[in-house]
Every structure is written in structure tokens, then in C-alpha cells.
Amino acid sequence: MRMTELWKGKELAGSIKAEAKKLLSTSNEPPKTLAIILPRGDASAADYASFIAKSGEKIGLPTQSIVVDDAKELFSALTQASADPQVGGIIVQRPYPQDVAEEDLQAKVPEEKDVDGISFTNLGRLFAYHPRYVPATASAMLRLMKHHRLPLKGSRVVIVGRSLAVGRPLWALLLREHATITVCHTRTKDLRAEVSRAEVLCVAAGKAGLITPDMVSSEMVVVDAGYNYLDDGSGPLGDCHPEVGEVAGAYTPVPGGVGPVTTAVLLLHAARAAVGVG
Ligand code: NAP
């Protein structure tokens, strides 16, 4: 008998997208465009850009994709989009061309158009507890926890992963909720021991199956941001072994958990930027 509560993201994603659509339809001004800058030749980046474009169309958000080959083209596109008054938001999709220094990008994306929250300014605002645009996956993970009314104040939370895209912003968001947080990474001495102490386990490591069923308990809530494809093309797979979804008290399935909420959050941010209320 299945005991795990599956936290699917569809319903929450739907309500976030409805909020974005309402924002766009009730604005007096025509919405500004979301510029999506993406690398040439990366099939998953192209798929994701077209998915965002189609999802944007459904809610009344105009989008424009700009394909770039290298750092020169990327920064030229970024400069143009930053200066263009018809562009409301900008996403620069990974993987970045090899010659792009990430810190240059973080310094140059303007705060008010940075709907993915990658800029130094928006990250600084988040860590100072005055968030504007927060990285979408971290925001989606917190939204899922709140949607399911998970008490966070004082809770023992373990985050596996400390990237600037997910782990670290999630740490800042959860600290603001008064959780007591341990952040694990590749130098953590005993991942199993750290994980087993969690009441809430958040995983964003990019390693399929890293968290095994014996590391979790039926009292644990497990939020899995992992979205991994294996070399043989199989996937997407979470950072948790699929059987974690049968052992934990609650689990966000992959696919269908954090992913749809992340896309919806990104669209909401883009909608805010499009009507100038971000
Ligand atoms: P990333 O930049 O590669 O960072 C991975 C983090 O995990 C690093 O901090 C790394 O530690 C840590 N880590 C890796 N292997 C580990 C291990 N064996 N033990 C402990 N820690 C380990 O990845 P990311 O961009 O944060 O993405 C993480 C996952 O989330 C990926 O599967 C990605 O596809 C997924 N993702 C999903 C969404 C979504 O919408 N669902 C959006 C974005 C990302 P070090 O810092 O020590 O290297």
C-alpha cells in the first residue's frame, strides 16, 4: 500500500499561470516582450525556449528567441535587449557558450529585466531579505512547500546542492522562513548521516539516484529538483532514486513535481516584467 503523499506540481503551476495571465490581461499597457537568449546547437535549450514561447502565447506574453554562437554575440544580444524599451524581461539560457564568464553575465543583466534572478543585484536583494526576482527553481520549491502547508519555522531542513541557481537561493528563502538549515555538497563528509537527520530534504545535485531509499524515512518530506538524463538517453530522472517516492512521507515526483512549477514561476516573473510591476 502506498503511503507517500505525491506532491505533483500541476495544480499549483496552473494557479501561478492563471495569476500571470490575469496580470497581463488587466494591464492598461500592451505587454512587453520576454527575450530568450539561447546557445546555438543545444537541443534541450531549444526545446525549452520553444516551450516557454508556447506557454507564453497561451497567457498573452510575447516572446522573442535570440540564438547566439559565442560570448560576443551573447553580450551584444544582451546589450540590445537591455536597452530596448519593448523588452520587459530577459532570460539567458544555459548552457552558456564556453567563452562566457558567468560573472560578466551576472554583472550585466539589468535588475528590472532579470526575470530568472541571476544578476548580482537580484541575488544580493534575496540575501538581504528584499527579494525582487528570485531564481525560479528555488522559488518553485518553496512555493510547493507552502502550497502543502508544510511548517518550516524551526524545522530541520537539509539541502543537497549549493549552486547559485538552486541550492544557495533556496537556503536564503528557507532561512527567511526560520528553518534550521544544513547545506550539503561534494565535500560533505557523510551525506547519508546529514540527510537522515532531515525533517525536510531538498535535493538539487544533478546526480540521478544520489538519494537512495535507505537514506529517507516515512516522516521526511523530500523535494527533488533533479532533472537528469542518462548517457543512454533515458530520463528525466530525479536526484532521488525512484523508490524514495515509496518510502518518504511526501515526495515531488520527477517529472511532474518541481519542473512545472518552475516554468510557471518564470512565466509569472516575465509577466510582471512585461507590465512593469516586477
Ligand atoms: P549544479 O550547478 O551542477 O550544482 C550541483 C550541486 O550539487 C553542487 O553544489 C554540487 O556540489 C552538489 N553535488 C553534486 N554531486 C554531489 C554529491 N555526490 N554529493 C553532494 N553534493 C553534490 O546543478 P544545478 O544547476 O543546481 O541543478 C541541480 C539539479 O536541478 C539538476 O538535475 C538540474 O537539472 C535540476 N534543475 C531543475 C530545474 C527544474 O525546473 N526542475 C531547474 C534547474 C535545475 P559542489 O558545489 O561541491 O560542486
XYZ file of C-alpha atoms and ligand atoms in Angstrom:
326
model
C 0.000 0.000 0.000
C 1.384 3.428 -0.995
C 1.862 5.705 1.990
C 3.794 8.515 0.335
C 1.923 11.695 -0.464
C 2.882 12.680 -4.004
C 3.296 16.415 -4.375
C 2.557 16.931 -8.062
C 3.106 20.420 -9.404
C 0.313 20.666 -11.971
C -2.368 22.317 -9.855
C -0.032 24.875 -8.284
C 1.553 25.599 -11.679
C -1.938 26.178 -13.109
C -2.806 28.732 -10.448
C 0.508 30.583 -10.889
C -0.010 30.726 -14.672
C -3.572 31.967 -14.144
C -2.153 34.766 -11.955
C 0.308 35.642 -14.732
C -2.448 35.641 -17.362
C -4.642 37.887 -15.243
C -1.792 40.307 -14.699
C -1.212 40.516 -18.461
C -4.898 40.826 -19.382
C -5.717 43.519 -16.843
C -2.795 45.789 -17.651
C -3.609 49.044 -19.480
C -0.353 48.890 -21.417
C 0.399 46.244 -24.082
C 2.758 43.680 -22.523
C 6.456 43.957 -23.255
C 8.388 41.057 -24.757
C 10.333 38.341 -22.946
C 13.708 37.983 -24.687
C 15.142 34.460 -24.518
C 18.829 34.316 -25.385
C 19.947 30.750 -26.059
C 23.014 28.909 -27.343
C 23.058 27.520 -30.882
C 23.053 23.756 -31.264
C 21.773 22.719 -27.852
C 18.625 20.668 -28.413
C 17.318 20.856 -24.847
C 17.860 24.649 -24.676
C 15.981 24.994 -27.990
C 13.167 22.750 -26.737
C 12.875 24.711 -23.517
C 12.854 28.061 -25.360
C 10.072 26.875 -27.642
C 8.160 25.502 -24.659
C 8.417 28.892 -22.899
C 7.334 30.643 -26.120
C 4.263 28.396 -26.485
C 3.375 28.704 -22.790
C 3.834 32.477 -23.076
C 1.480 32.618 -26.057
C -1.226 30.855 -24.020
C -1.140 33.517 -21.322
C -0.679 36.524 -23.635
C 3.066 37.010 -23.121
C 5.029 37.914 -26.270
C 8.437 36.247 -26.519
C 11.423 36.545 -28.814
C 14.220 33.948 -29.062
C 17.739 35.050 -29.970
C 20.211 32.282 -30.830
C 23.896 33.056 -30.169
C 27.172 31.305 -31.005
C 29.643 32.819 -28.578
C 30.255 35.390 -25.841
C 30.490 38.295 -28.307
C 27.056 37.556 -29.764
C 25.570 36.820 -26.366
C 26.679 40.116 -24.838
C 25.645 42.019 -27.950
C 22.148 40.474 -27.725
C 22.067 41.234 -24.020
C 23.060 44.870 -24.560
C 20.349 45.285 -27.201
C 17.644 43.634 -25.109
C 18.678 45.650 -22.042
C 18.359 48.932 -23.954
C 15.166 48.021 -25.835
C 12.129 49.626 -24.149
C 9.873 46.989 -25.776
C 11.681 44.194 -23.915
C 10.340 43.643 -20.403
C 12.269 40.569 -19.285
C 15.406 38.694 -20.299
C 16.360 35.048 -19.804
C 19.822 33.824 -20.745
C 19.576 30.086 -21.105
C 22.198 27.559 -20.070
C 24.490 26.092 -21.209
C 26.294 29.388 -21.808
C 28.773 29.459 -24.709
C 32.161 28.274 -23.390
C 33.817 31.683 -23.603
C 31.189 33.381 -21.426
C 32.409 34.350 -17.964
C 29.355 33.862 -15.764
C 30.285 36.792 -13.530
C 30.193 39.147 -16.540
C 26.676 37.985 -17.239
C 25.641 38.380 -13.604
C 27.009 41.917 -13.612
C 25.336 42.917 -16.886
C 21.738 41.629 -16.755
C 19.687 44.643 -15.614
C 17.903 44.006 -12.307
C 14.467 45.053 -13.561
C 14.614 42.684 -16.595
C 16.363 39.806 -14.806
C 13.322 37.516 -14.503
C 15.474 34.466 -13.731
C 17.150 36.206 -10.795
C 20.744 35.523 -11.883
C 22.160 39.041 -11.506
C 24.371 40.082 -8.612
C 21.776 42.698 -7.718
C 18.852 40.295 -7.510
C 20.899 37.685 -5.627
C 22.077 40.390 -3.231
C 18.491 41.545 -2.710
C 17.470 37.974 -1.897
C 20.243 37.536 0.659
C 19.347 40.918 2.194
C 15.709 39.712 2.525
C 14.423 42.237 -0.033
C 13.845 39.879 -2.969
C 12.742 41.068 -6.372
C 13.248 38.299 -8.937
C 14.300 35.032 -7.261
C 15.764 32.081 -9.239
C 12.674 30.205 -10.409
C 13.515 26.668 -9.241
C 14.291 27.727 -5.673
C 11.116 29.801 -5.617
C 9.124 26.843 -7.009
C 10.444 24.515 -4.298
C 9.398 26.935 -1.562
C 6.015 27.504 -3.196
C 5.378 23.746 -3.266
C 6.179 23.509 0.449
C 3.878 26.420 1.259
C 1.128 25.103 -1.012
C 1.132 21.923 1.074
C 1.230 23.993 4.290
C 4.499 22.464 5.432
C 5.557 24.071 8.701
C 9.039 25.474 8.164
C 9.620 27.582 11.264
C 12.344 25.808 13.261
C 12.227 22.717 11.005
C 15.424 20.803 10.298
C 15.958 21.221 6.561
C 18.805 19.636 4.633
C 19.612 20.996 1.165
C 21.828 18.864 -1.078
C 23.490 21.179 -3.616
C 24.824 24.721 -3.245
C 24.637 26.099 -6.785
C 23.819 29.744 -7.306
C 20.889 28.614 -9.460
C 19.134 26.454 -6.861
C 20.811 25.449 -3.570
C 22.045 28.813 -2.326
C 18.911 30.841 -3.190
C 16.810 28.110 -1.605
C 18.940 28.374 1.535
C 18.215 32.145 1.669
C 14.479 31.623 1.092
C 14.199 28.954 3.780
C 16.281 30.892 6.293
C 13.804 33.730 5.853
C 11.106 31.193 6.817
C 13.068 30.496 10.040
C 14.093 26.956 9.104
C 17.279 25.494 10.579
C 19.306 24.506 7.555
C 22.252 22.294 6.663
C 23.642 22.653 3.139
C 25.486 19.621 1.712
C 27.829 19.487 -1.292
C 30.582 17.343 -2.774
C 32.932 17.964 0.186
C 30.331 16.933 2.779
C 31.924 14.120 4.774
C 28.919 11.922 5.476
C 25.978 12.752 3.207
C 23.920 9.834 4.481
C 24.234 10.972 8.119
C 23.338 14.580 7.238
C 20.376 13.569 5.075
C 18.980 11.137 7.619
C 18.637 13.965 10.182
C 16.310 15.971 7.924
C 12.655 16.624 8.507
C 12.597 18.270 5.081
C 15.072 17.201 2.416
C 15.600 19.417 -0.650
C 17.771 17.966 -3.383
C 19.358 19.828 -6.317
C 22.577 17.981 -7.089
C 22.196 16.974 -10.728
C 23.033 13.321 -9.918
C 20.328 10.801 -10.761
C 19.578 8.479 -7.869
C 22.006 10.148 -5.432
C 19.480 9.873 -2.607
C 18.610 6.219 -2.011
C 15.514 4.902 -0.193
C 17.557 3.805 2.842
C 18.562 7.457 3.450
C 14.983 8.675 3.938
C 12.185 7.923 6.356
C 8.416 7.919 6.298
C 8.424 11.164 8.334
C 10.516 13.024 5.780
C 9.261 15.453 3.124
C 11.501 15.198 0.055
C 11.527 17.958 -2.568
C 13.504 16.843 -5.610
C 14.599 19.450 -8.185
C 16.785 16.976 -10.082
C 16.072 16.649 -13.789
C 18.662 14.331 -15.252
C 19.119 12.411 -18.486
C 21.447 9.412 -18.555
C 24.008 8.815 -21.314
C 21.693 6.234 -22.887
C 19.062 8.988 -23.276
C 16.768 7.705 -20.538
C 15.123 10.208 -18.261
C 14.201 12.621 -16.927
C 15.204 11.207 -13.561
C 15.262 12.911 -10.200
C 18.234 13.190 -7.882
C 16.378 10.674 -5.731
C 16.170 7.002 -6.588
C 12.581 6.324 -7.781
C 11.917 4.172 -4.694
C 12.369 7.247 -2.474
C 8.881 8.072 -3.732
C 7.598 4.957 -1.974
C 9.363 5.482 1.355
C 9.238 9.219 2.142
C 6.269 10.855 3.846
C 5.852 13.188 0.864
C 7.745 13.404 -2.428
C 7.731 15.648 -5.502
C 7.797 13.262 -8.492
C 10.154 13.706 -11.436
C 8.838 14.592 -13.927
C 5.740 16.463 -12.805
C 6.780 17.898 -9.426
C 9.131 20.895 -9.195
C 9.514 21.262 -13.002
C 6.043 22.566 -13.959
C 6.022 24.961 -11.002
C 9.435 26.318 -12.044
C 8.161 27.112 -15.543
C 5.051 28.753 -14.115
C 7.130 30.917 -11.736
C 9.328 32.001 -14.617
C 6.238 32.990 -16.633
C 4.852 34.925 -13.672
C 8.136 36.809 -13.319
C 8.125 37.515 -17.062
C 4.520 38.719 -16.850
C 5.424 41.100 -14.026
C 8.319 42.477 -16.036
C 6.078 42.717 -19.121
C 3.632 45.022 -17.361
C 6.218 46.799 -15.234
C 5.165 45.628 -11.780
C 8.164 43.357 -11.066
P 24.959 22.291 -10.435
O 25.230 23.705 -10.745
O 25.741 21.223 -11.131
O 25.173 22.107 -8.851
C 25.092 20.843 -8.257
C 25.318 20.962 -6.764
O 25.178 19.682 -6.191
C 26.720 21.460 -6.406
O 26.658 22.350 -5.322
C 27.467 20.186 -6.023
O 28.437 20.381 -5.011
C 26.330 19.339 -5.465
N 26.608 17.916 -5.652
C 26.863 17.274 -6.818
N 27.124 15.968 -6.579
C 27.008 15.789 -5.244
C 27.187 14.674 -4.386
N 27.531 13.463 -4.875
N 27.024 14.839 -3.055
C 26.687 16.052 -2.562
N 26.514 17.160 -3.327
C 26.681 17.027 -4.652
O 23.428 21.926 -10.659
P 22.112 22.865 -10.559
O 22.053 23.799 -11.703
O 21.948 23.367 -9.180
O 20.979 21.755 -10.840
C 20.767 20.713 -9.938
C 19.682 19.800 -10.472
O 18.481 20.546 -10.559
C 19.952 19.279 -11.894
O 19.441 17.950 -12.001
C 19.158 20.219 -12.770
O 18.773 19.612 -13.987
C 17.983 20.464 -11.884
N 17.255 21.674 -12.192
C 15.939 21.504 -12.271
C 15.157 22.558 -12.554
C 13.676 22.316 -12.574
O 12.923 23.152 -13.057
N 13.199 21.196 -12.020
C 15.725 23.820 -12.809
C 17.090 23.995 -12.662
C 17.845 22.884 -12.351
P 29.773 21.314 -5.213
O 29.281 22.728 -5.037
O 30.677 20.876 -4.134
O 30.255 21.015 -6.604
